[in-house]
Coordinates of C-alpha atoms in Angstrom, one line a residue:
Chain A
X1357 CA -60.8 -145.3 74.0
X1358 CA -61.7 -148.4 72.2
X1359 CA -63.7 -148.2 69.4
X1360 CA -66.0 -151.5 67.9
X1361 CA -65.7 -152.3 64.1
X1362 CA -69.3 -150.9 62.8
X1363 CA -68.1 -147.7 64.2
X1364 CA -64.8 -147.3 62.5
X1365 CA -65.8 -148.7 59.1
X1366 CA -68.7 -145.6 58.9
X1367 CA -65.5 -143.3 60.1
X1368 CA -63.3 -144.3 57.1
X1369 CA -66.0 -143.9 54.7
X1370 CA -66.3 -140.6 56.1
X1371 CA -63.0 -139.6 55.8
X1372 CA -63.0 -141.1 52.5
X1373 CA -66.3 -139.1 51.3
X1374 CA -65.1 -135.6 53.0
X1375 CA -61.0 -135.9 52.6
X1376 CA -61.0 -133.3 50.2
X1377 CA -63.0 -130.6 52.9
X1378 CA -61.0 -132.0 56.0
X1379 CA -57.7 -131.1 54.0
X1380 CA -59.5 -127.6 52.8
X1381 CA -60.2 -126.9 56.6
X1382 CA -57.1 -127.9 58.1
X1383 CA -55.0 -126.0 55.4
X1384 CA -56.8 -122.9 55.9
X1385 CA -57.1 -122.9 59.7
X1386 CA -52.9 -123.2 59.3
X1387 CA -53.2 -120.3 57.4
X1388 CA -55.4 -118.3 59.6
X1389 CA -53.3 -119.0 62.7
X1390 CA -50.1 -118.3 61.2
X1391 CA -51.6 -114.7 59.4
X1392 CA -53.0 -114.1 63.1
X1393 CA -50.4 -114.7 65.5
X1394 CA -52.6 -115.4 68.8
X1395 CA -53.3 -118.7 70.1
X1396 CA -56.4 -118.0 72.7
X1397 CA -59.5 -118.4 72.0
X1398 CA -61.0 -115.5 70.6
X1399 CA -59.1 -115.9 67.7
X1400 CA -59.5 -118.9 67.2
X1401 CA -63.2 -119.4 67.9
X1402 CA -63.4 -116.1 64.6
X1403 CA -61.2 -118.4 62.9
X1404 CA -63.0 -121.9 63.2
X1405 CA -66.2 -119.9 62.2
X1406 CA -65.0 -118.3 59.1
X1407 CA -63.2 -121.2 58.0
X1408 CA -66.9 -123.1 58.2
X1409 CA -67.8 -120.8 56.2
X1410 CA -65.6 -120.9 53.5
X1411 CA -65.2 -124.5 53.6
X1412 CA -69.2 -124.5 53.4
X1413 CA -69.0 -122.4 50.1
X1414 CA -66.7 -123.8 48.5
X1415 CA -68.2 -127.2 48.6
X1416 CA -71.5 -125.4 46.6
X1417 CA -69.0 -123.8 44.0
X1418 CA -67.0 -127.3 43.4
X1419 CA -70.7 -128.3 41.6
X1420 CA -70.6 -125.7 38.7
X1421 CA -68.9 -126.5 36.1
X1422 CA -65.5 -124.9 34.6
X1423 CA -65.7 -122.8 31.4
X1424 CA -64.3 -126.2 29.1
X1425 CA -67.5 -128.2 30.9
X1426 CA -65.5 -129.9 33.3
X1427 CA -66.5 -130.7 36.8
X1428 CA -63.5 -130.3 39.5
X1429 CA -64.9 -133.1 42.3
X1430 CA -62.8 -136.4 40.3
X1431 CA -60.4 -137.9 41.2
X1432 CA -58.3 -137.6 44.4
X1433 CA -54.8 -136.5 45.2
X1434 CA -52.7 -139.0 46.4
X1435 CA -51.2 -137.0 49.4
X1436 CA -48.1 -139.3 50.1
X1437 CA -46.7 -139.1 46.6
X1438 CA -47.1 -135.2 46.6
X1439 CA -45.3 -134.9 49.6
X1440 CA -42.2 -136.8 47.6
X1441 CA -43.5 -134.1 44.4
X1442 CA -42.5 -131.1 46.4
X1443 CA -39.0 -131.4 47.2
X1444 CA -38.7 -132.6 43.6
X1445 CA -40.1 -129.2 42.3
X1446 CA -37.8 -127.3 45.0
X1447 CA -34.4 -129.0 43.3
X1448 CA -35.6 -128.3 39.8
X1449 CA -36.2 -124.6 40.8
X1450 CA -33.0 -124.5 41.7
X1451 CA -31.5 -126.1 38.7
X1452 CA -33.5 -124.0 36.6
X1453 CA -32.4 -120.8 38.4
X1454 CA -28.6 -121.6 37.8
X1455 CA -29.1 -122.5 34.1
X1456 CA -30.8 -119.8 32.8
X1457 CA -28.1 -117.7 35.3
X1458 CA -25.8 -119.3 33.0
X1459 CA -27.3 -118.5 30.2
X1460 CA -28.1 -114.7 30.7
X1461 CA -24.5 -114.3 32.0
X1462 CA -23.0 -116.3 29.2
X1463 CA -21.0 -113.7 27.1
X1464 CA -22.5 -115.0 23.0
X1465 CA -26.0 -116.0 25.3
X1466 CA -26.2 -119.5 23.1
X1467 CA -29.8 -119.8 23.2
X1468 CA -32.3 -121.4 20.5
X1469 CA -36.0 -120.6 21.3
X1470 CA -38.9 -122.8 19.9
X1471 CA -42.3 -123.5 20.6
X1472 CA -43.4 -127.2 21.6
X1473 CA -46.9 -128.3 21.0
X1474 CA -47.6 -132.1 22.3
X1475 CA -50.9 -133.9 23.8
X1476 CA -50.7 -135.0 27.1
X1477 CA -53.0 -137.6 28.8
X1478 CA -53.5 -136.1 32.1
X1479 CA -57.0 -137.1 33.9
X1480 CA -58.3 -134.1 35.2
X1481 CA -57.9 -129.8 35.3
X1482 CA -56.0 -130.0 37.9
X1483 CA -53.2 -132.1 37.1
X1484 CA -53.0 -130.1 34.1
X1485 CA -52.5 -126.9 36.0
X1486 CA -49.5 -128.9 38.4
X1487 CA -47.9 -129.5 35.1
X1488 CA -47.9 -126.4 33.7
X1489 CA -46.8 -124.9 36.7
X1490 CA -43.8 -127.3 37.1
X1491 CA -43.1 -126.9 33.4
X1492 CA -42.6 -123.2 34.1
X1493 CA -40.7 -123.8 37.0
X1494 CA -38.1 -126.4 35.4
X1495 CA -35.3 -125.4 33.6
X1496 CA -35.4 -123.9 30.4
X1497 CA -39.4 -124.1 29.7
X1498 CA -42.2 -121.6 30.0
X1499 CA -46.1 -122.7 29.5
X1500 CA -47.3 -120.2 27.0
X1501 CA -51.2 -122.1 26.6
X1502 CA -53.0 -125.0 27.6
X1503 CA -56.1 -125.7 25.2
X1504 CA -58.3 -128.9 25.7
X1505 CA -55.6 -131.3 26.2
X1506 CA -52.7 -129.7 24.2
X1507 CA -50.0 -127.8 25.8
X1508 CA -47.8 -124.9 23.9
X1509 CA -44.6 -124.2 25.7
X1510 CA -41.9 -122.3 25.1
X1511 CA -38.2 -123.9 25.2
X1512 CA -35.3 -121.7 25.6
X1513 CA -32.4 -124.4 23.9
X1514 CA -33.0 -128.0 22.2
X1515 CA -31.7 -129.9 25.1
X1516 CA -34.7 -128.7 27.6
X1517 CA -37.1 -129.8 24.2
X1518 CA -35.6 -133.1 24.3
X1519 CA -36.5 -133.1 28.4
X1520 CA -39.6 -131.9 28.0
X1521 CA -41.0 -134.8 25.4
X1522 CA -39.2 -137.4 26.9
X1523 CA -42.4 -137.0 29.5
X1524 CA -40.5 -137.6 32.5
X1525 CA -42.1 -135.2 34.5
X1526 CA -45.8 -135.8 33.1
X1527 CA -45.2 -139.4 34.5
X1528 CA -44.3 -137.6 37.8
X1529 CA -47.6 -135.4 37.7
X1530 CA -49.4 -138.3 36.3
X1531 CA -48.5 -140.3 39.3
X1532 CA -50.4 -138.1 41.6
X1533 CA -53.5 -139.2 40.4
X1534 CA -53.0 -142.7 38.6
X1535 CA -51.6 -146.0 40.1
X1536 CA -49.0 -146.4 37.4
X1537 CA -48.0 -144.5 34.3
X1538 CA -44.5 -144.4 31.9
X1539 CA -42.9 -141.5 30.5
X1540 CA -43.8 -142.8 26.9
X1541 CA -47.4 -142.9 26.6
X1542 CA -48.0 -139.8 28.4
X1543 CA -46.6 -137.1 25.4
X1544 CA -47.9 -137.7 22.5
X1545 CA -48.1 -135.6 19.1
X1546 CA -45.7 -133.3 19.3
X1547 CA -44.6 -130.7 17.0
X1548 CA -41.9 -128.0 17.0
X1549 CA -41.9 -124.6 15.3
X1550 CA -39.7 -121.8 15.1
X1551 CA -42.4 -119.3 14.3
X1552 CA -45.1 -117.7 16.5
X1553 CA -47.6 -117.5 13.1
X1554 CA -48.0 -120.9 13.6
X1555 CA -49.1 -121.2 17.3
X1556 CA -51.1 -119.0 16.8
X1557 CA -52.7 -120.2 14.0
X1558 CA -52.8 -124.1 15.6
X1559 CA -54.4 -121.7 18.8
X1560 CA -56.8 -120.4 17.0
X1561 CA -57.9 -123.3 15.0
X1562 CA -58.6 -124.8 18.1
X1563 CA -61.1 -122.2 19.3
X1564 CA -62.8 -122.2 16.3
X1565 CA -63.4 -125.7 16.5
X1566 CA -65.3 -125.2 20.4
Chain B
X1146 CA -24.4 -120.1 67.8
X1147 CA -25.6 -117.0 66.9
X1148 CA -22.5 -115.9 65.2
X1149 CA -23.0 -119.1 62.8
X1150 CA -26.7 -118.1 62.2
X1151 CA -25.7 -114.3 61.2
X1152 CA -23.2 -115.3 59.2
X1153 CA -25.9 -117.8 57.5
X1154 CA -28.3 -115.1 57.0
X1155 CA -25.5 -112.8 55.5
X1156 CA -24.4 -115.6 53.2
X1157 CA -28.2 -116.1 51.9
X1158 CA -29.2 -113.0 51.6
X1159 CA -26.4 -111.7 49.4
X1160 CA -27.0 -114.7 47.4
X1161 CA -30.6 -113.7 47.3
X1162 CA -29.7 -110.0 46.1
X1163 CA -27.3 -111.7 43.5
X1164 CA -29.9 -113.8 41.8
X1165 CA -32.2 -110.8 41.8
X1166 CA -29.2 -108.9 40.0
X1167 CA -28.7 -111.5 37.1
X1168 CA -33.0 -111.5 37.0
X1169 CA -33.0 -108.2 36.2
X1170 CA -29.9 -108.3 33.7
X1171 CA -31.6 -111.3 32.1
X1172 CA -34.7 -109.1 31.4
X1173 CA -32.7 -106.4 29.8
X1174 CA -30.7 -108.7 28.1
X1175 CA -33.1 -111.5 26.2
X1176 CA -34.3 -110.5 22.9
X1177 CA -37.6 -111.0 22.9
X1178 CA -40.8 -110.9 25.5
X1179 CA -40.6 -114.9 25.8
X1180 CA -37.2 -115.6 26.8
X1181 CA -37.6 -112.1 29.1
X1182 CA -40.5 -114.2 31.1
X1183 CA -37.9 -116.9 31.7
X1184 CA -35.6 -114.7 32.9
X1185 CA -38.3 -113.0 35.4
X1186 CA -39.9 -116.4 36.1
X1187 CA -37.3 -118.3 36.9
X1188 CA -34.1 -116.5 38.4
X1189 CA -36.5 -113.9 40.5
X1190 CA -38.2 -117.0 42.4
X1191 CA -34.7 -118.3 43.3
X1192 CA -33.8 -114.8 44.4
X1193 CA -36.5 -114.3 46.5
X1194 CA -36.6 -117.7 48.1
X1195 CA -32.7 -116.9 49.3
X1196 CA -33.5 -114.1 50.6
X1197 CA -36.4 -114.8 52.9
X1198 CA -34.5 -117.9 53.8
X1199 CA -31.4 -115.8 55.0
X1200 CA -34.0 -113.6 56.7
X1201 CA -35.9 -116.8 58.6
X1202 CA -32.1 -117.5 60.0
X1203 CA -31.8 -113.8 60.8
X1204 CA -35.1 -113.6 62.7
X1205 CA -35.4 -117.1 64.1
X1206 CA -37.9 -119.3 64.3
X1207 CA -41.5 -117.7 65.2
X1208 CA -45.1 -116.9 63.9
X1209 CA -43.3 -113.8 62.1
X1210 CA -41.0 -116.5 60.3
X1211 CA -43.5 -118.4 59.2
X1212 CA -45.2 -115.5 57.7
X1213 CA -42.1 -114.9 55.8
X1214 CA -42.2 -118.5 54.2
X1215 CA -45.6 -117.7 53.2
X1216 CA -43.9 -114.6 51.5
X1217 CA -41.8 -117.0 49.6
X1218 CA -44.5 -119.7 48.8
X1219 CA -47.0 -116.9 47.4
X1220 CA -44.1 -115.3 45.0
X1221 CA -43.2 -118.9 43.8
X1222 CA -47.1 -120.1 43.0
X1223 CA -47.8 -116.8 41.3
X1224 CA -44.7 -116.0 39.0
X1225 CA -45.4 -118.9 36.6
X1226 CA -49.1 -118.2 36.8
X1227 CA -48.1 -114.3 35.9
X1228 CA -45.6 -115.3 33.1
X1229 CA -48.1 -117.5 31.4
X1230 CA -50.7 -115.0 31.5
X1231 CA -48.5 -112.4 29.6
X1232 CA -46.4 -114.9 27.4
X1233 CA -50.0 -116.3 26.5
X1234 CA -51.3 -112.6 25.5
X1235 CA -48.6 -111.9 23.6
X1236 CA -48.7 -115.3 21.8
X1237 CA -52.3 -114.6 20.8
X1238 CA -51.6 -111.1 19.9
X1239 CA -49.3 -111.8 17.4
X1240 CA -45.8 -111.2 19.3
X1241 CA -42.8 -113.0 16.9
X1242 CA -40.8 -115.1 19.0
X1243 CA -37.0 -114.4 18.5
X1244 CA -35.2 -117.2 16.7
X1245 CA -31.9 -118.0 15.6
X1246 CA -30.3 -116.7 12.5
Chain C
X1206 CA -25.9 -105.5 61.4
X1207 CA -27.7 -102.4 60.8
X1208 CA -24.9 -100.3 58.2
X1209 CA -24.9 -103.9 56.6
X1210 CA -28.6 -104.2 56.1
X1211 CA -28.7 -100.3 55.2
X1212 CA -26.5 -101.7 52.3
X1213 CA -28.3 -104.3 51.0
X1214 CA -31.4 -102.3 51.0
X1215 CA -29.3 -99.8 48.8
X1216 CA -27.9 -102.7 46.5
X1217 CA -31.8 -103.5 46.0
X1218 CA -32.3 -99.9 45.0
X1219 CA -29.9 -100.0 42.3
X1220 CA -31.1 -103.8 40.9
X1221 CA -34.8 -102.4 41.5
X1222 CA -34.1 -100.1 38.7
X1223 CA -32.5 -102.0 36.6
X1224 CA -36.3 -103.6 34.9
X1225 CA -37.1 -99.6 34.9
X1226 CA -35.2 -99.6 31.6
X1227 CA -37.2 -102.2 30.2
X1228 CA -40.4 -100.7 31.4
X1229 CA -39.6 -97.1 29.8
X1230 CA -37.8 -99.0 26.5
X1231 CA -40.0 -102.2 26.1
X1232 CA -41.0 -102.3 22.5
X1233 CA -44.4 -104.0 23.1
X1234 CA -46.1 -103.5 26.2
X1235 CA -46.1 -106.7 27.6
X1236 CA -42.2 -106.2 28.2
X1237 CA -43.1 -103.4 29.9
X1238 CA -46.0 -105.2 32.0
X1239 CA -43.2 -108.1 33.0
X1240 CA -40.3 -105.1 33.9
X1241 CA -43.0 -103.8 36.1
X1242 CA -44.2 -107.3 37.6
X1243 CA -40.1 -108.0 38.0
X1244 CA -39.9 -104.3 39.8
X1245 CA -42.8 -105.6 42.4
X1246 CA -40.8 -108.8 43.1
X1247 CA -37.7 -106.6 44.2
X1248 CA -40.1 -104.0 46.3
X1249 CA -41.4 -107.2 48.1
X1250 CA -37.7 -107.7 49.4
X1251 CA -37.2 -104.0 49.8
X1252 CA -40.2 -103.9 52.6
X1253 CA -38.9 -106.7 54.3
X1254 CA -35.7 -105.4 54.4
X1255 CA -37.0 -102.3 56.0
X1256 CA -39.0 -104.2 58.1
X1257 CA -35.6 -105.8 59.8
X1258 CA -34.3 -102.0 59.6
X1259 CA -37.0 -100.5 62.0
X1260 CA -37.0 -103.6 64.1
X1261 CA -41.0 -104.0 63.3
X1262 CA -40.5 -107.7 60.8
X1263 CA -44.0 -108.3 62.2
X1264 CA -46.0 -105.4 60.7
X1265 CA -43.7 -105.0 57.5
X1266 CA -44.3 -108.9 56.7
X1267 CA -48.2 -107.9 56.5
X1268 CA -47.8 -105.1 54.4
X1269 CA -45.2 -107.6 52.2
X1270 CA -47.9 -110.2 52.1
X1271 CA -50.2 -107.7 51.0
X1272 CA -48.2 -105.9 48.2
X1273 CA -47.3 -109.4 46.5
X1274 CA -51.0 -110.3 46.3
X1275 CA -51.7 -106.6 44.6
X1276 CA -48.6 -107.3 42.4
X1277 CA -49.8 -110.9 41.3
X1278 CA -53.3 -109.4 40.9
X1279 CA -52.3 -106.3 38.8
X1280 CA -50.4 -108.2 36.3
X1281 CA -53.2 -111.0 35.6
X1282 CA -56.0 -108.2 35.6
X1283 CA -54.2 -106.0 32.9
X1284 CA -52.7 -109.4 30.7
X1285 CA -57.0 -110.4 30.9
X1286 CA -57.7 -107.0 29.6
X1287 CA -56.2 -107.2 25.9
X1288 CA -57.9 -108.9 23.9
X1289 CA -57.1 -111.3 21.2
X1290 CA -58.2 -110.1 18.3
X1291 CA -56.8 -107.0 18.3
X1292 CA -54.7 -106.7 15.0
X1293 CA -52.1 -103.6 15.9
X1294 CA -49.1 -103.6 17.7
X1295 CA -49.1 -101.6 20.6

């Protein structure tokens, strides 16, 4: 079936407007047919209704704002870049499995613990929360906090620091949402300390100061 | 074919029950609540991954397969989120991180 | 493949307690809350693997589904309930 131009223009800017729902819908109706396990159409007519239905709320809750003020409808995932994202994450999962195998198995266990605090540039909530997910998940690093637009993170020997605030994979997360961003200006201001009074302290300044 | 499948699925899933091992040695063996979460965070999620794997090959490919990758895609979204909810307590509660003499 | 998987499951048993030690020892309690959330992990498997055992993967895989969402909810609900200005140690 042919379509004329006027037609498909007003589709695109559709897809455009609703991508976000559409990918919401599709994800969960995957979900429901998996969890269920029949494909005729009872099922999936229950399905297709509930999944209205929580696509329909969740489009209201997107409006109220999150507890730092911020509002989660911004920017847009680029879809084709996370797909390459994933199998990334996967292979540092593994890595990060073997290494700290290593280290726990390691007779003299030749770790160094400290606490990085460094400002990232990150657009939005969300990429934050990718980041410090994938921080936990690479090798040797554990997100203790994320405050405003400073992360605290936990680094199990100085050669994971020294990966961490080269900002290799904050360039990676940025890249989901910008066009185009280096490793250097993404990590900024970073400090290291060997205590935990002083986290704490830096945490607690900063609620003070909300 | 299925020999090479079963012998997959016995490959993976001892691997699976080995990482699990060294998890739960790693949490015994760290000295403080910080490294521990690495230990649970990290190694667990690899463990648990292998082993559903080796029990997809087991099982074959099917809705019940699928709903064991689920299984494994849960358990490695939630670990970090669970190891930064407790690391971040204890940080704020006034835990003192472990450091080297 | 039966005896073998009757093994495994066993092998599980003896890592599963493993963490136990760390739950009854831990010196604060949030070692003991991540030896518990480590133990959960390992009963995930354990259900699965008992699923294969009774030749019923299909109704264990719920109940494994189910048990990992309890696990990830019981350790977030308990880590929200301390607060932070608390100035003890447990």
């Amino acid at each position: 079936m042919t379509q004329n131009p006027g037609t498909e223009q007003v589709q695109t800017g559709f897809f455009k407007k609703y991508r976000g729902l559409l990918l919401q819908a599709l994800v969960l109706m995957a979900l429901w047919l998996i969890l269920s396990g029949r494909f005729y159409f009872e099922p999936i007519f229950y399905g297709a209704v509930s999944v209205a239905l929580v696509v329909w709320l969740n489009s209201k809750i997107r409006h109220i704002p999150l507890s730092n003020g911020e509002i989660l409808t911004g920017q847009r995932i680029k879809i084709l870049r996370l797909l390459t994202y994933i199998p990334w994450l996967l292979w540092q999962i593994v890595m990060s499995a073997f290494f700290v195998a290593y280290l726990t198995l390691h007779p003299k266990m030749p770790i160094n613990p400290m606490i990085v605090r460094f400002k990232s540039k990150l657009p939005n909530s969300l990429a934050k929360v990718i980041l410090g997910n994938s921080i936990s998940l690479t090798p040797g690093t554990l997100t203790m906090d994320i405050r405003g637009d400073y992360f605290t993170v936990h680094a199990i020997v100085d050669k994971v620091e020294q990966d961490l605030v080269s900002g290799d994979m904050e360039s990676r997360v940025g890249q989901l949402y910008l066009d185009s961003c280096t490793p250097e200006e993404m990590c900024t201001d970073i400090s290291i300390t060997k205590r935990g009074l002083e986290a704490k302290k830096a945490l607690q300044r900063d609620e003070e100061k909300k | 074919m299925e020999l090479i499948a079963n012998v997959l699925a016995v490959f993976f899933l001892l691997a699976g029950v080995t990482f699990m091992l060294v998890g739960s040695i790693g949490i015994n063996r760290f000295p403080d609540v910080y490294c521990r979460a690495h230990a649970a965070t990290k190694v667990d999620t690899l463990g648990i991954m292998l082993f559903v794997l080796g029990l997809v090959f087991f099982t074959g490919l099917s809705i019940t397969s699928l709903k064991l990758i689920l299984v494994a895609i849960f358990v490695s979204l939630t670990s970090p989120v669970a190891a930064h909810a407790l690391t971040r307590r204890a940080l704020l509660h006034g835990v003192k991180p472990w450091t080297k003499k | 493949m039966d005896t073998f998987f009757t093994i495994v499951s066993a092998a599980l048993v003896v890592v599963l307690l493993i963490p136990f030690y760390r739950v009854l020892r831990g010196p604060t309690v949030f070692d003991r809350l991540l030896g518990a959330a480590a133990v959960g992990v390992k009963i995930i498997t354990l259900v699965l693997l008992f699923g294969l055992i009774y030749g019923r993967v299909d109704m264990f895989v719920d109940i494994a589904l189910g048990y990992a969402v309890l696990n990830f909810i019981a350790v977030i609900a308990v880590a929200r309930y301390f607060t932070t200005k608390s100035k003890t140690r447990p």
